[in-house]
Amino acid sequence: DATVQVEYIPGSSGNAYNEPAVVIKPGASHTYQQAGLTALGDKFVGSAVITSDVPVVATVMQVGAKTMLGYNGFAVGSTTVSLPLVMANNNGFFTGIQVQNVGASPTDITVDFGANIAGAFNPANETAALGPGESHTFLQNTGQFAADKYVGSATITTTGQPVVAIVNQLKGGTAPRGTAYDGFDPDAATTSVSAPLVMSNNNGYFTGIQVMNVGSTPVDITIDYGPNTVAGSTFNPVNETATIQPGNSYNSLQNTGQFAVERYIGSATVTGAAGSQIVMIVNQIKGGTAGDTFMTYNGFNY
């Protein structure tokens, strides 16, 4: 049995609160609902720390009126966190970065935005001070991001304490979209990353691959697409290549160029030169619908 406790720590709003301890049987689960939890206050935006006397895992679902975003909890943090995709005013899409200090002491954090692959606007660094367990939100739809288009990456560094971070990707309007992904510890980066599902013109769905160079020197990458699993199709995508500067990212969309009209359901492997360090996310999206058809997964390093 696991005796589990959840501590809520307010960020920009809300009250601190500790849930009563709950016993969870082996292989079982327990759901904590923040909706309607009056102890958190009228509005709560912050973080949580889950503790247990035996190992547990956790996921978080962010539920809106017409959107739902999910991410995995973190067992450990790092003093640097890499975010392959950050955006503002990107055809209505923007991101929000949420950073939590999981160390035992206060720390200062800096968010360094990578080169803009969609325009001339280059964002200035942003900073925050966090106590243990505290979090801070950086939104890319206000302040310096209010008007300019930006598609790039971000690197979070600290003054010594480990942190974790997630990125929410959102689009408002009459057909809202939402998805989230976990930030990467660059020490876990490798020269090869796999994407099990890549697609184009798949009943309206397509993917977008965002690869980030988290190393200290430029890296040449190759995107090698797997066989097309669509029955009867003779279309097999050709490889793509790119050079990525340190801290920057490369975006490949499967709804344009060679993917503009062909249907493809397959996979991809991204490789760099020996010693390079890359990470990747894959967005899956379908337009033209009223529902939230936007999903993300982290690429698999090996």
PDB file of C-alpha atoms in Angstrom:
ATOM      1  CA  ASP A   1       0.000   0.000   0.000  1.00  0.00           C
ATOM      2  CA  ALA A   2       1.052   3.597  -0.676  1.00  0.00           C
ATOM      3  CA  THR A   3       0.235   6.418   1.712  1.00  0.00           C
ATOM      4  CA  VAL A   4       0.048   9.476  -0.533  1.00  0.00           C
ATOM      5  CA  GLN A   5      -0.112  13.153   0.316  1.00  0.00           C
ATOM      6  CA  VAL A   6      -0.612  16.147  -2.002  1.00  0.00           C
ATOM      7  CA  GLU A   7       0.545  19.650  -1.108  1.00  0.00           C
ATOM      8  CA  TYR A   8      -0.820  22.547  -3.194  1.00  0.00           C
ATOM      9  CA  ILE A   9       1.464  25.582  -3.476  1.00  0.00           C
ATOM     10  CA  PRO A  10      -0.043  28.793  -4.902  1.00  0.00           C
ATOM     11  CA  GLY A  11       1.745  30.643  -7.682  1.00  0.00           C
ATOM     12  CA  SER A  12      -0.046  33.677  -9.102  1.00  0.00           C
ATOM     13  CA  SER A  13      -3.265  33.041  -7.142  1.00  0.00           C
ATOM     14  CA  GLY A  14      -4.957  30.784  -4.601  1.00  0.00           C
ATOM     15  CA  ASN A  15      -4.360  29.328  -1.178  1.00  0.00           C
ATOM     16  CA  ALA A  16      -1.904  26.734   0.095  1.00  0.00           C
ATOM     17  CA  TYR A  17      -3.559  23.480   1.086  1.00  0.00           C
ATOM     18  CA  ASN A  18      -2.627  19.903   2.013  1.00  0.00           C
ATOM     19  CA  GLU A  19      -4.927  17.056   1.030  1.00  0.00           C
ATOM     20  CA  PRO A  20      -5.640  14.459   3.724  1.00  0.00           C
ATOM     21  CA  ALA A  21      -3.460  11.361   3.336  1.00  0.00           C
ATOM     22  CA  VAL A  22      -4.914   8.676   1.085  1.00  0.00           C
ATOM     23  CA  VAL A  23      -4.001   4.978   0.988  1.00  0.00           C
ATOM     24  CA  ILE A  24      -3.716   3.576  -2.564  1.00  0.00           C
ATOM     25  CA  LYS A  25      -3.591  -0.179  -3.105  1.00  0.00           C
ATOM     26  CA  PRO A  26      -0.891  -1.735  -5.348  1.00  0.00           C
ATOM     27  CA  GLY A  27      -1.759  -1.136  -9.010  1.00  0.00           C
ATOM     28  CA  ALA A  28      -4.713   1.067  -8.093  1.00  0.00           C
ATOM     29  CA  SER A  29      -5.141   4.818  -8.542  1.00  0.00           C
ATOM     30  CA  HIS A  30      -6.776   7.786  -6.872  1.00  0.00           C
ATOM     31  CA  THR A  31      -8.133  10.949  -8.505  1.00  0.00           C
ATOM     32  CA  TYR A  32      -7.732  14.355  -6.893  1.00  0.00           C
ATOM     33  CA  GLN A  33     -10.198  16.912  -8.221  1.00  0.00           C
ATOM     34  CA  GLN A  34      -9.234  20.565  -7.949  1.00  0.00           C
ATOM     35  CA  ALA A  35     -12.587  21.729  -9.332  1.00  0.00           C
ATOM     36  CA  GLY A  36     -14.802  22.585  -6.427  1.00  0.00           C
ATOM     37  CA  LEU A  37     -12.000  22.345  -3.851  1.00  0.00           C
ATOM     38  CA  THR A  38     -12.933  25.497  -1.923  1.00  0.00           C
ATOM     39  CA  ALA A  39      -9.815  25.356   0.252  1.00  0.00           C
ATOM     40  CA  LEU A  40      -7.772  26.470  -2.781  1.00  0.00           C
ATOM     41  CA  GLY A  41      -9.714  29.747  -3.009  1.00  0.00           C
ATOM     42  CA  ASP A  42     -11.925  31.181  -5.733  1.00  0.00           C
ATOM     43  CA  LYS A  43      -9.089  30.820  -8.282  1.00  0.00           C
ATOM     44  CA  PHE A  44      -5.950  28.733  -7.987  1.00  0.00           C
ATOM     45  CA  VAL A  45      -2.933  28.827 -10.323  1.00  0.00           C
ATOM     46  CA  GLY A  46       0.096  27.125  -8.859  1.00  0.00           C
ATOM     47  CA  SER A  47       1.749  23.751  -8.424  1.00  0.00           C
ATOM     48  CA  ALA A  48       1.619  20.602  -6.341  1.00  0.00           C
ATOM     49  CA  VAL A  49       4.076  18.244  -4.673  1.00  0.00           C
ATOM     50  CA  ILE A  50       3.061  14.587  -4.285  1.00  0.00           C
ATOM     51  CA  THR A  51       4.814  12.453  -1.682  1.00  0.00           C
ATOM     52  CA  SER A  52       4.465   8.741  -0.971  1.00  0.00           C
ATOM     53  CA  ASP A  53       6.133   6.071   1.137  1.00  0.00           C
ATOM     54  CA  VAL A  54       6.373   3.768  -1.917  1.00  0.00           C
ATOM     55  CA  PRO A  55       6.931   4.679  -5.601  1.00  0.00           C
ATOM     56  CA  VAL A  56       3.982   6.219  -7.459  1.00  0.00           C
ATOM     57  CA  VAL A  57       3.404   7.953 -10.784  1.00  0.00           C
ATOM     58  CA  ALA A  58       1.009  10.768 -11.613  1.00  0.00           C
ATOM     59  CA  THR A  59      -0.609  12.532 -14.535  1.00  0.00           C
ATOM     60  CA  VAL A  60      -2.390  15.874 -14.645  1.00  0.00           C
ATOM     61  CA  MET A  61      -5.364  16.682 -16.864  1.00  0.00           C
ATOM     62  CA  GLN A  62      -6.146  20.350 -17.476  1.00  0.00           C
ATOM     63  CA  VAL A  63      -9.822  20.584 -18.386  1.00  0.00           C
ATOM     64  CA  GLY A  64     -11.407  23.664 -19.945  1.00  0.00           C
ATOM     65  CA  ALA A  65     -14.833  24.321 -21.379  1.00  0.00           C
ATOM     66  CA  LYS A  66     -13.776  23.026 -24.807  1.00  0.00           C
ATOM     67  CA  THR A  67     -10.156  21.921 -24.371  1.00  0.00           C
ATOM     68  CA  MET A  68      -8.260  19.241 -22.471  1.00  0.00           C
ATOM     69  CA  LEU A  69      -4.483  19.128 -21.972  1.00  0.00           C
ATOM     70  CA  GLY A  70      -2.475  16.419 -20.224  1.00  0.00           C
ATOM     71  CA  TYR A  71       1.057  16.006 -18.928  1.00  0.00           C
ATOM     72  CA  ASN A  72       3.053  13.567 -16.806  1.00  0.00           C
ATOM     73  CA  GLY A  73       4.291  14.313 -13.309  1.00  0.00           C
ATOM     74  CA  PHE A  74       8.042  14.532 -12.692  1.00  0.00           C
ATOM     75  CA  ALA A  75      10.080  12.290 -10.397  1.00  0.00           C
ATOM     76  CA  VAL A  76      13.225  14.463 -10.616  1.00  0.00           C
ATOM     77  CA  GLY A  77      14.246  17.895 -11.865  1.00  0.00           C
ATOM     78  CA  SER A  78      17.320  19.424 -13.468  1.00  0.00           C
ATOM     79  CA  THR A  79      19.110  22.772 -13.397  1.00  0.00           C
ATOM     80  CA  THR A  80      18.517  23.169 -17.147  1.00  0.00           C
ATOM     81  CA  VAL A  81      15.275  22.382 -18.963  1.00  0.00           C
ATOM     82  CA  SER A  82      14.865  22.369 -22.758  1.00  0.00           C
ATOM     83  CA  LEU A  83      11.601  23.286 -24.499  1.00  0.00           C
ATOM     84  CA  PRO A  84      11.589  22.447 -28.237  1.00  0.00           C
ATOM     85  CA  LEU A  85       8.481  24.462 -29.193  1.00  0.00           C
ATOM     86  CA  VAL A  86       7.419  27.868 -27.905  1.00  0.00           C
ATOM     87  CA  MET A  87       5.207  30.185 -29.962  1.00  0.00           C
ATOM     88  CA  ALA A  88       3.247  33.420 -30.096  1.00  0.00           C
ATOM     89  CA  ASN A  89       0.702  34.671 -32.631  1.00  0.00           C
ATOM     90  CA  ASN A  90       1.282  31.538 -34.738  1.00  0.00           C
ATOM     91  CA  ASN A  91      -1.974  31.429 -36.728  1.00  0.00           C
ATOM     92  CA  GLY A  92      -3.821  31.924 -33.452  1.00  0.00           C
ATOM     93  CA  PHE A  93      -1.646  29.522 -31.412  1.00  0.00           C
ATOM     94  CA  PHE A  94       0.463  30.539 -28.423  1.00  0.00           C
ATOM     95  CA  THR A  95       2.188  28.797 -25.534  1.00  0.00           C
ATOM     96  CA  GLY A  96       2.447  29.104 -21.781  1.00  0.00           C
ATOM     97  CA  ILE A  97       5.482  27.885 -19.848  1.00  0.00           C
ATOM     98  CA  GLN A  98       5.011  26.734 -16.245  1.00  0.00           C
ATOM     99  CA  VAL A  99       8.215  26.259 -14.219  1.00  0.00           C
ATOM    100  CA  GLN A 100       8.379  24.725 -10.728  1.00  0.00           C
ATOM    101  CA  ASN A 101      11.281  24.742  -8.283  1.00  0.00           C
ATOM    102  CA  VAL A 102      11.598  21.163  -6.988  1.00  0.00           C
ATOM    103  CA  GLY A 103      14.708  21.919  -4.939  1.00  0.00           C
ATOM    104  CA  ALA A 104      15.073  22.544  -1.214  1.00  0.00           C
ATOM    105  CA  SER A 105      16.200  26.191  -1.478  1.00  0.00           C
ATOM    106  CA  PRO A 106      15.102  29.323  -3.350  1.00  0.00           C
ATOM    107  CA  THR A 107      16.416  29.755  -6.886  1.00  0.00           C
ATOM    108  CA  ASP A 108      16.397  32.320  -9.676  1.00  0.00           C
ATOM    109  CA  ILE A 109      15.358  31.079 -13.130  1.00  0.00           C
ATOM    110  CA  THR A 110      16.022  32.497 -16.580  1.00  0.00           C
ATOM    111  CA  VAL A 111      14.090  31.625 -19.736  1.00  0.00           C
ATOM    112  CA  ASP A 112      16.308  32.133 -22.806  1.00  0.00           C
ATOM    113  CA  PHE A 113      14.306  32.047 -26.028  1.00  0.00           C
ATOM    114  CA  GLY A 114      15.895  30.548 -29.134  1.00  0.00           C
ATOM    115  CA  ALA A 115      16.049  32.040 -32.623  1.00  0.00           C
ATOM    116  CA  ASN A 116      12.719  32.839 -34.278  1.00  0.00           C
ATOM    117  CA  ILE A 117      12.202  30.481 -37.223  1.00  0.00           C
ATOM    118  CA  ALA A 118       9.072  32.386 -38.295  1.00  0.00           C
ATOM    119  CA  GLY A 119      10.160  36.026 -38.352  1.00  0.00           C
ATOM    120  CA  ALA A 120      12.547  38.754 -37.246  1.00  0.00           C
ATOM    121  CA  PHE A 121      11.270  39.210 -33.676  1.00  0.00           C
ATOM    122  CA  ASN A 122      13.724  37.892 -31.103  1.00  0.00           C
ATOM    123  CA  PRO A 123      12.343  37.810 -27.539  1.00  0.00           C
ATOM    124  CA  ALA A 124      14.353  39.047 -24.598  1.00  0.00           C
ATOM    125  CA  ASN A 125      15.136  36.701 -21.719  1.00  0.00           C
ATOM    126  CA  GLU A 126      12.608  36.521 -18.891  1.00  0.00           C
ATOM    127  CA  THR A 127      13.326  35.802 -15.222  1.00  0.00           C
ATOM    128  CA  ALA A 128      11.618  34.862 -11.958  1.00  0.00           C
ATOM    129  CA  ALA A 129      12.535  33.982  -8.369  1.00  0.00           C
ATOM    130  CA  LEU A 130      11.043  30.782  -6.925  1.00  0.00           C
ATOM    131  CA  GLY A 131      10.945  29.381  -3.427  1.00  0.00           C
ATOM    132  CA  PRO A 132      10.924  25.611  -2.853  1.00  0.00           C
ATOM    133  CA  GLY A 133       7.899  24.048  -4.533  1.00  0.00           C
ATOM    134  CA  GLU A 134       6.787  27.343  -6.052  1.00  0.00           C
ATOM    135  CA  SER A 135       5.972  27.846  -9.737  1.00  0.00           C
ATOM    136  CA  HIS A 136       5.840  30.708 -12.208  1.00  0.00           C
ATOM    137  CA  THR A 137       3.923  31.131 -15.456  1.00  0.00           C
ATOM    138  CA  PHE A 138       5.434  32.738 -18.559  1.00  0.00           C
ATOM    139  CA  LEU A 139       2.757  33.469 -21.178  1.00  0.00           C
ATOM    140  CA  GLN A 140       3.548  34.022 -24.846  1.00  0.00           C
ATOM    141  CA  ASN A 141       0.414  36.073 -25.600  1.00  0.00           C
ATOM    142  CA  THR A 142       1.129  39.204 -23.600  1.00  0.00           C
ATOM    143  CA  GLY A 143       3.948  41.654 -22.852  1.00  0.00           C
ATOM    144  CA  GLN A 144       6.732  41.350 -25.427  1.00  0.00           C
ATOM    145  CA  PHE A 145       4.732  38.613 -27.211  1.00  0.00           C
ATOM    146  CA  ALA A 146       1.512  40.625 -27.564  1.00  0.00           C
ATOM    147  CA  ALA A 147       1.825  41.442 -31.274  1.00  0.00           C
ATOM    148  CA  ASP A 148       4.814  39.710 -32.906  1.00  0.00           C
ATOM    149  CA  LYS A 149       4.868  36.212 -34.356  1.00  0.00           C
ATOM    150  CA  TYR A 150       7.316  33.811 -32.797  1.00  0.00           C
ATOM    151  CA  VAL A 151       8.039  30.117 -33.367  1.00  0.00           C
ATOM    152  CA  GLY A 152      11.108  28.804 -31.645  1.00  0.00           C
ATOM    153  CA  SER A 153      12.400  27.127 -28.504  1.00  0.00           C
ATOM    154  CA  ALA A 154      13.435  28.009 -24.973  1.00  0.00           C
ATOM    155  CA  THR A 155      16.074  26.986 -22.463  1.00  0.00           C
ATOM    156  CA  ILE A 156      15.443  27.372 -18.731  1.00  0.00           C
ATOM    157  CA  THR A 157      18.428  27.704 -16.402  1.00  0.00           C
ATOM    158  CA  THR A 158      18.629  28.157 -12.633  1.00  0.00           C
ATOM    159  CA  THR A 159      21.094  29.397 -10.029  1.00  0.00           C
ATOM    160  CA  GLY A 160      21.563  25.931  -8.630  1.00  0.00           C
ATOM    161  CA  GLN A 161      18.247  24.317  -7.719  1.00  0.00           C
ATOM    162  CA  PRO A 162      16.499  21.693  -9.900  1.00  0.00           C
ATOM    163  CA  VAL A 163      13.311  22.694 -11.682  1.00  0.00           C
ATOM    164  CA  VAL A 164      10.699  21.052 -13.897  1.00  0.00           C
ATOM    165  CA  ALA A 165       8.587  22.650 -16.610  1.00  0.00           C
ATOM    166  CA  ILE A 166       5.648  22.026 -18.889  1.00  0.00           C
ATOM    167  CA  VAL A 167       4.480  23.858 -21.999  1.00  0.00           C
ATOM    168  CA  ASN A 168       0.810  24.406 -22.817  1.00  0.00           C
ATOM    169  CA  GLN A 169      -0.022  25.014 -26.477  1.00  0.00           C
ATOM    170  CA  LEU A 170      -3.309  26.815 -26.963  1.00  0.00           C
ATOM    171  CA  LYS A 171      -5.580  28.377 -29.556  1.00  0.00           C
ATOM    172  CA  GLY A 172      -8.697  30.323 -28.626  1.00  0.00           C
ATOM    173  CA  GLY A 173     -11.693  31.390 -30.680  1.00  0.00           C
ATOM    174  CA  THR A 174     -14.771  29.457 -31.733  1.00  0.00           C
ATOM    175  CA  ALA A 175     -12.807  26.238 -32.325  1.00  0.00           C
ATOM    176  CA  PRO A 176     -10.248  26.156 -29.490  1.00  0.00           C
ATOM    177  CA  ARG A 177      -7.354  23.717 -29.357  1.00  0.00           C
ATOM    178  CA  GLY A 178      -5.102  22.689 -26.482  1.00  0.00           C
ATOM    179  CA  THR A 179      -2.259  20.290 -25.724  1.00  0.00           C
ATOM    180  CA  ALA A 180       0.726  20.097 -23.363  1.00  0.00           C
ATOM    181  CA  TYR A 181       4.158  18.492 -23.157  1.00  0.00           C
ATOM    182  CA  ASP A 182       6.855  17.906 -20.531  1.00  0.00           C
ATOM    183  CA  GLY A 183      10.112  19.845 -20.688  1.00  0.00           C
ATOM    184  CA  PHE A 184      13.329  17.868 -21.266  1.00  0.00           C
ATOM    185  CA  ASP A 185      16.420  17.388 -19.134  1.00  0.00           C
ATOM    186  CA  PRO A 186      19.194  18.024 -21.712  1.00  0.00           C
ATOM    187  CA  ASP A 187      21.425  15.476 -19.990  1.00  0.00           C
ATOM    188  CA  ALA A 188      19.008  12.823 -21.278  1.00  0.00           C
ATOM    189  CA  ALA A 189      19.391  13.978 -24.888  1.00  0.00           C
ATOM    190  CA  THR A 190      20.985  11.666 -27.470  1.00  0.00           C
ATOM    191  CA  THR A 191      22.036  11.644 -31.110  1.00  0.00           C
ATOM    192  CA  SER A 192      18.870   9.798 -32.196  1.00  0.00           C
ATOM    193  CA  VAL A 193      15.182  10.359 -31.476  1.00  0.00           C
ATOM    194  CA  SER A 194      12.234   8.280 -32.696  1.00  0.00           C
ATOM    195  CA  ALA A 195       8.681   9.348 -33.513  1.00  0.00           C
ATOM    196  CA  PRO A 196       6.359   6.296 -33.662  1.00  0.00           C
ATOM    197  CA  LEU A 197       3.519   8.123 -35.438  1.00  0.00           C
ATOM    198  CA  VAL A 198       3.916  10.677 -38.228  1.00  0.00           C
ATOM    199  CA  MET A 199       1.086  11.388 -40.686  1.00  0.00           C
ATOM    200  CA  SER A 200      -0.319  13.550 -43.448  1.00  0.00           C
ATOM    201  CA  ASN A 201      -3.813  13.809 -44.903  1.00  0.00           C
ATOM    202  CA  ASN A 202      -4.962  11.094 -42.504  1.00  0.00           C
ATOM    203  CA  ASN A 203      -8.690  11.847 -42.372  1.00  0.00           C
ATOM    204  CA  GLY A 204      -7.749  15.479 -41.808  1.00  0.00           C
ATOM    205  CA  TYR A 205      -4.941  14.825 -39.317  1.00  0.00           C
ATOM    206  CA  PHE A 206      -1.307  15.737 -39.862  1.00  0.00           C
ATOM    207  CA  THR A 207       1.779  16.056 -37.655  1.00  0.00           C
ATOM    208  CA  GLY A 208       4.451  18.618 -36.969  1.00  0.00           C
ATOM    209  CA  ILE A 209       7.925  17.615 -35.775  1.00  0.00           C
ATOM    210  CA  GLN A 210       9.937  20.078 -33.676  1.00  0.00           C
ATOM    211  CA  VAL A 211      13.591  19.121 -33.079  1.00  0.00           C
ATOM    212  CA  MET A 212      15.813  21.074 -30.660  1.00  0.00           C
ATOM    213  CA  ASN A 213      19.591  21.103 -30.438  1.00  0.00           C
ATOM    214  CA  VAL A 214      20.361  21.128 -26.700  1.00  0.00           C
ATOM    215  CA  GLY A 215      24.109  20.744 -27.215  1.00  0.00           C
ATOM    216  CA  SER A 216      26.809  23.430 -27.364  1.00  0.00           C
ATOM    217  CA  THR A 217      27.764  23.161 -31.060  1.00  0.00           C
ATOM    218  CA  PRO A 218      25.759  23.208 -34.341  1.00  0.00           C
ATOM    219  CA  VAL A 219      24.299  19.867 -35.415  1.00  0.00           C
ATOM    220  CA  ASP A 220      23.296  18.512 -38.816  1.00  0.00           C
ATOM    221  CA  ILE A 221      20.178  16.368 -38.547  1.00  0.00           C
ATOM    222  CA  THR A 222      18.451  13.936 -40.889  1.00  0.00           C
ATOM    223  CA  ILE A 223      14.761  13.067 -40.652  1.00  0.00           C
ATOM    224  CA  ASP A 224      14.351   9.559 -42.030  1.00  0.00           C
ATOM    225  CA  TYR A 225      10.713   8.609 -42.633  1.00  0.00           C
ATOM    226  CA  GLY A 226       9.635   4.998 -42.212  1.00  0.00           C
ATOM    227  CA  PRO A 227       7.599   3.012 -44.766  1.00  0.00           C
ATOM    228  CA  ASN A 228       4.113   4.243 -45.547  1.00  0.00           C
ATOM    229  CA  THR A 229       1.604   1.886 -43.911  1.00  0.00           C
ATOM    230  CA  VAL A 230      -1.342   3.147 -46.005  1.00  0.00           C
ATOM    231  CA  ALA A 231      -2.564   0.162 -48.024  1.00  0.00           C
ATOM    232  CA  GLY A 232      -1.941   0.518 -51.754  1.00  0.00           C
ATOM    233  CA  SER A 233       0.016   3.769 -51.487  1.00  0.00           C
ATOM    234  CA  THR A 234       3.268   4.156 -53.409  1.00  0.00           C
ATOM    235  CA  PHE A 235       4.203   7.412 -51.662  1.00  0.00           C
ATOM    236  CA  ASN A 236       7.269   7.165 -49.452  1.00  0.00           C
ATOM    237  CA  PRO A 237       8.651  10.488 -48.156  1.00  0.00           C
ATOM    238  CA  VAL A 238      12.222  11.453 -48.917  1.00  0.00           C
ATOM    239  CA  ASN A 239      14.573  12.301 -46.066  1.00  0.00           C
ATOM    240  CA  GLU A 240      14.885  15.865 -44.788  1.00  0.00           C
ATOM    241  CA  THR A 241      18.067  17.532 -43.568  1.00  0.00           C
ATOM    242  CA  ALA A 242      18.734  20.671 -41.557  1.00  0.00           C
ATOM    243  CA  THR A 243      21.418  22.394 -39.506  1.00  0.00           C
ATOM    244  CA  ILE A 244      20.388  23.528 -36.012  1.00  0.00           C
ATOM    245  CA  GLN A 245      22.374  26.005 -33.957  1.00  0.00           C
ATOM    246  CA  PRO A 246      22.774  25.432 -30.187  1.00  0.00           C
ATOM    247  CA  GLY A 247      19.571  26.178 -28.287  1.00  0.00           C
ATOM    248  CA  ASN A 248      17.528  26.494 -31.476  1.00  0.00           C
ATOM    249  CA  SER A 249      14.952  24.248 -33.109  1.00  0.00           C
ATOM    250  CA  TYR A 250      13.852  22.995 -36.516  1.00  0.00           C
ATOM    251  CA  ASN A 251      10.241  22.529 -37.557  1.00  0.00           C
ATOM    252  CA  SER A 252       8.981  20.034 -40.138  1.00  0.00           C
ATOM    253  CA  LEU A 253       5.273  20.090 -41.029  1.00  0.00           C
ATOM    254  CA  GLN A 254       3.587  17.135 -42.692  1.00  0.00           C
ATOM    255  CA  ASN A 255       0.915  19.225 -44.452  1.00  0.00           C
ATOM    256  CA  THR A 256       3.042  21.019 -47.021  1.00  0.00           C
ATOM    257  CA  GLY A 257       5.778  20.324 -49.571  1.00  0.00           C
ATOM    258  CA  GLN A 258       6.032  16.611 -50.352  1.00  0.00           C
ATOM    259  CA  PHE A 259       3.165  15.954 -47.902  1.00  0.00           C
ATOM    260  CA  ALA A 260       0.736  18.465 -49.418  1.00  0.00           C
ATOM    261  CA  VAL A 261      -1.551  15.973 -51.168  1.00  0.00           C
ATOM    262  CA  GLU A 262      -0.255  12.486 -50.331  1.00  0.00           C
ATOM    263  CA  ARG A 263      -1.637  10.374 -47.506  1.00  0.00           C
ATOM    264  CA  TYR A 264       1.019   9.049 -45.157  1.00  0.00           C
ATOM    265  CA  ILE A 265       0.898   7.069 -41.912  1.00  0.00           C
ATOM    266  CA  GLY A 266       4.297   6.020 -40.681  1.00  0.00           C
ATOM    267  CA  SER A 267       7.133   6.949 -38.367  1.00  0.00           C
ATOM    268  CA  ALA A 268      10.331   8.970 -38.330  1.00  0.00           C
ATOM    269  CA  THR A 269      13.817   8.753 -36.904  1.00  0.00           C
ATOM    270  CA  VAL A 270      15.860  11.904 -36.413  1.00  0.00           C
ATOM    271  CA  THR A 271      19.634  11.517 -36.154  1.00  0.00           C
ATOM    272  CA  GLY A 272      22.521  13.881 -35.646  1.00  0.00           C
ATOM    273  CA  ALA A 273      26.280  13.524 -35.817  1.00  0.00           C
ATOM    274  CA  ALA A 274      28.166  11.560 -33.166  1.00  0.00           C
ATOM    275  CA  GLY A 275      28.196  13.431 -29.883  1.00  0.00           C
ATOM    276  CA  SER A 276      25.220  15.641 -30.739  1.00  0.00           C
ATOM    277  CA  GLN A 277      22.323  16.178 -28.314  1.00  0.00           C
ATOM    278  CA  ILE A 278      18.787  16.516 -29.656  1.00  0.00           C
ATOM    279  CA  VAL A 279      15.248  16.249 -28.273  1.00  0.00           C
ATOM    280  CA  MET A 280      11.918  16.374 -30.084  1.00  0.00           C
ATOM    281  CA  ILE A 281       8.170  16.696 -29.750  1.00  0.00           C
ATOM    282  CA  VAL A 282       5.487  15.694 -32.251  1.00  0.00           C
ATOM    283  CA  ASN A 283       2.199  17.589 -32.530  1.00  0.00           C
ATOM    284  CA  GLN A 284      -0.841  15.815 -34.012  1.00  0.00           C
ATOM    285  CA  ILE A 285      -3.636  18.090 -35.169  1.00  0.00           C
ATOM    286  CA  LYS A 286      -6.791  18.232 -37.248  1.00  0.00           C
ATOM    287  CA  GLY A 287      -8.302  21.496 -38.387  1.00  0.00           C
ATOM    288  CA  GLY A 288     -11.806  22.433 -39.437  1.00  0.00           C
ATOM    289  CA  THR A 289     -13.589  20.842 -36.478  1.00  0.00           C
ATOM    290  CA  ALA A 290     -15.334  22.282 -33.440  1.00  0.00           C
ATOM    291  CA  GLY A 291     -13.739  19.751 -31.070  1.00  0.00           C
ATOM    292  CA  ASP A 292     -10.284  19.843 -29.527  1.00  0.00           C
ATOM    293  CA  THR A 293      -8.295  17.743 -32.003  1.00  0.00           C
ATOM    294  CA  PHE A 294      -4.774  18.663 -30.833  1.00  0.00           C
ATOM    295  CA  MET A 295      -2.349  16.208 -29.193  1.00  0.00           C
ATOM    296  CA  THR A 296       1.373  16.027 -28.410  1.00  0.00           C
ATOM    297  CA  TYR A 297       3.941  13.407 -27.470  1.00  0.00           C
ATOM    298  CA  ASN A 298       7.624  13.560 -26.604  1.00  0.00           C
ATOM    299  CA  GLY A 299      10.006  11.859 -28.974  1.00  0.00           C
ATOM    300  CA  PHE A 300      11.922   8.831 -27.664  1.00  0.00           C
ATOM    301  CA  ASN A 301      15.679   9.266 -27.205  1.00  0.00           C
ATOM    302  CA  TYR A 302      17.944   6.251 -27.617  1.00  0.00           C
TER     303      TYR A 302
END
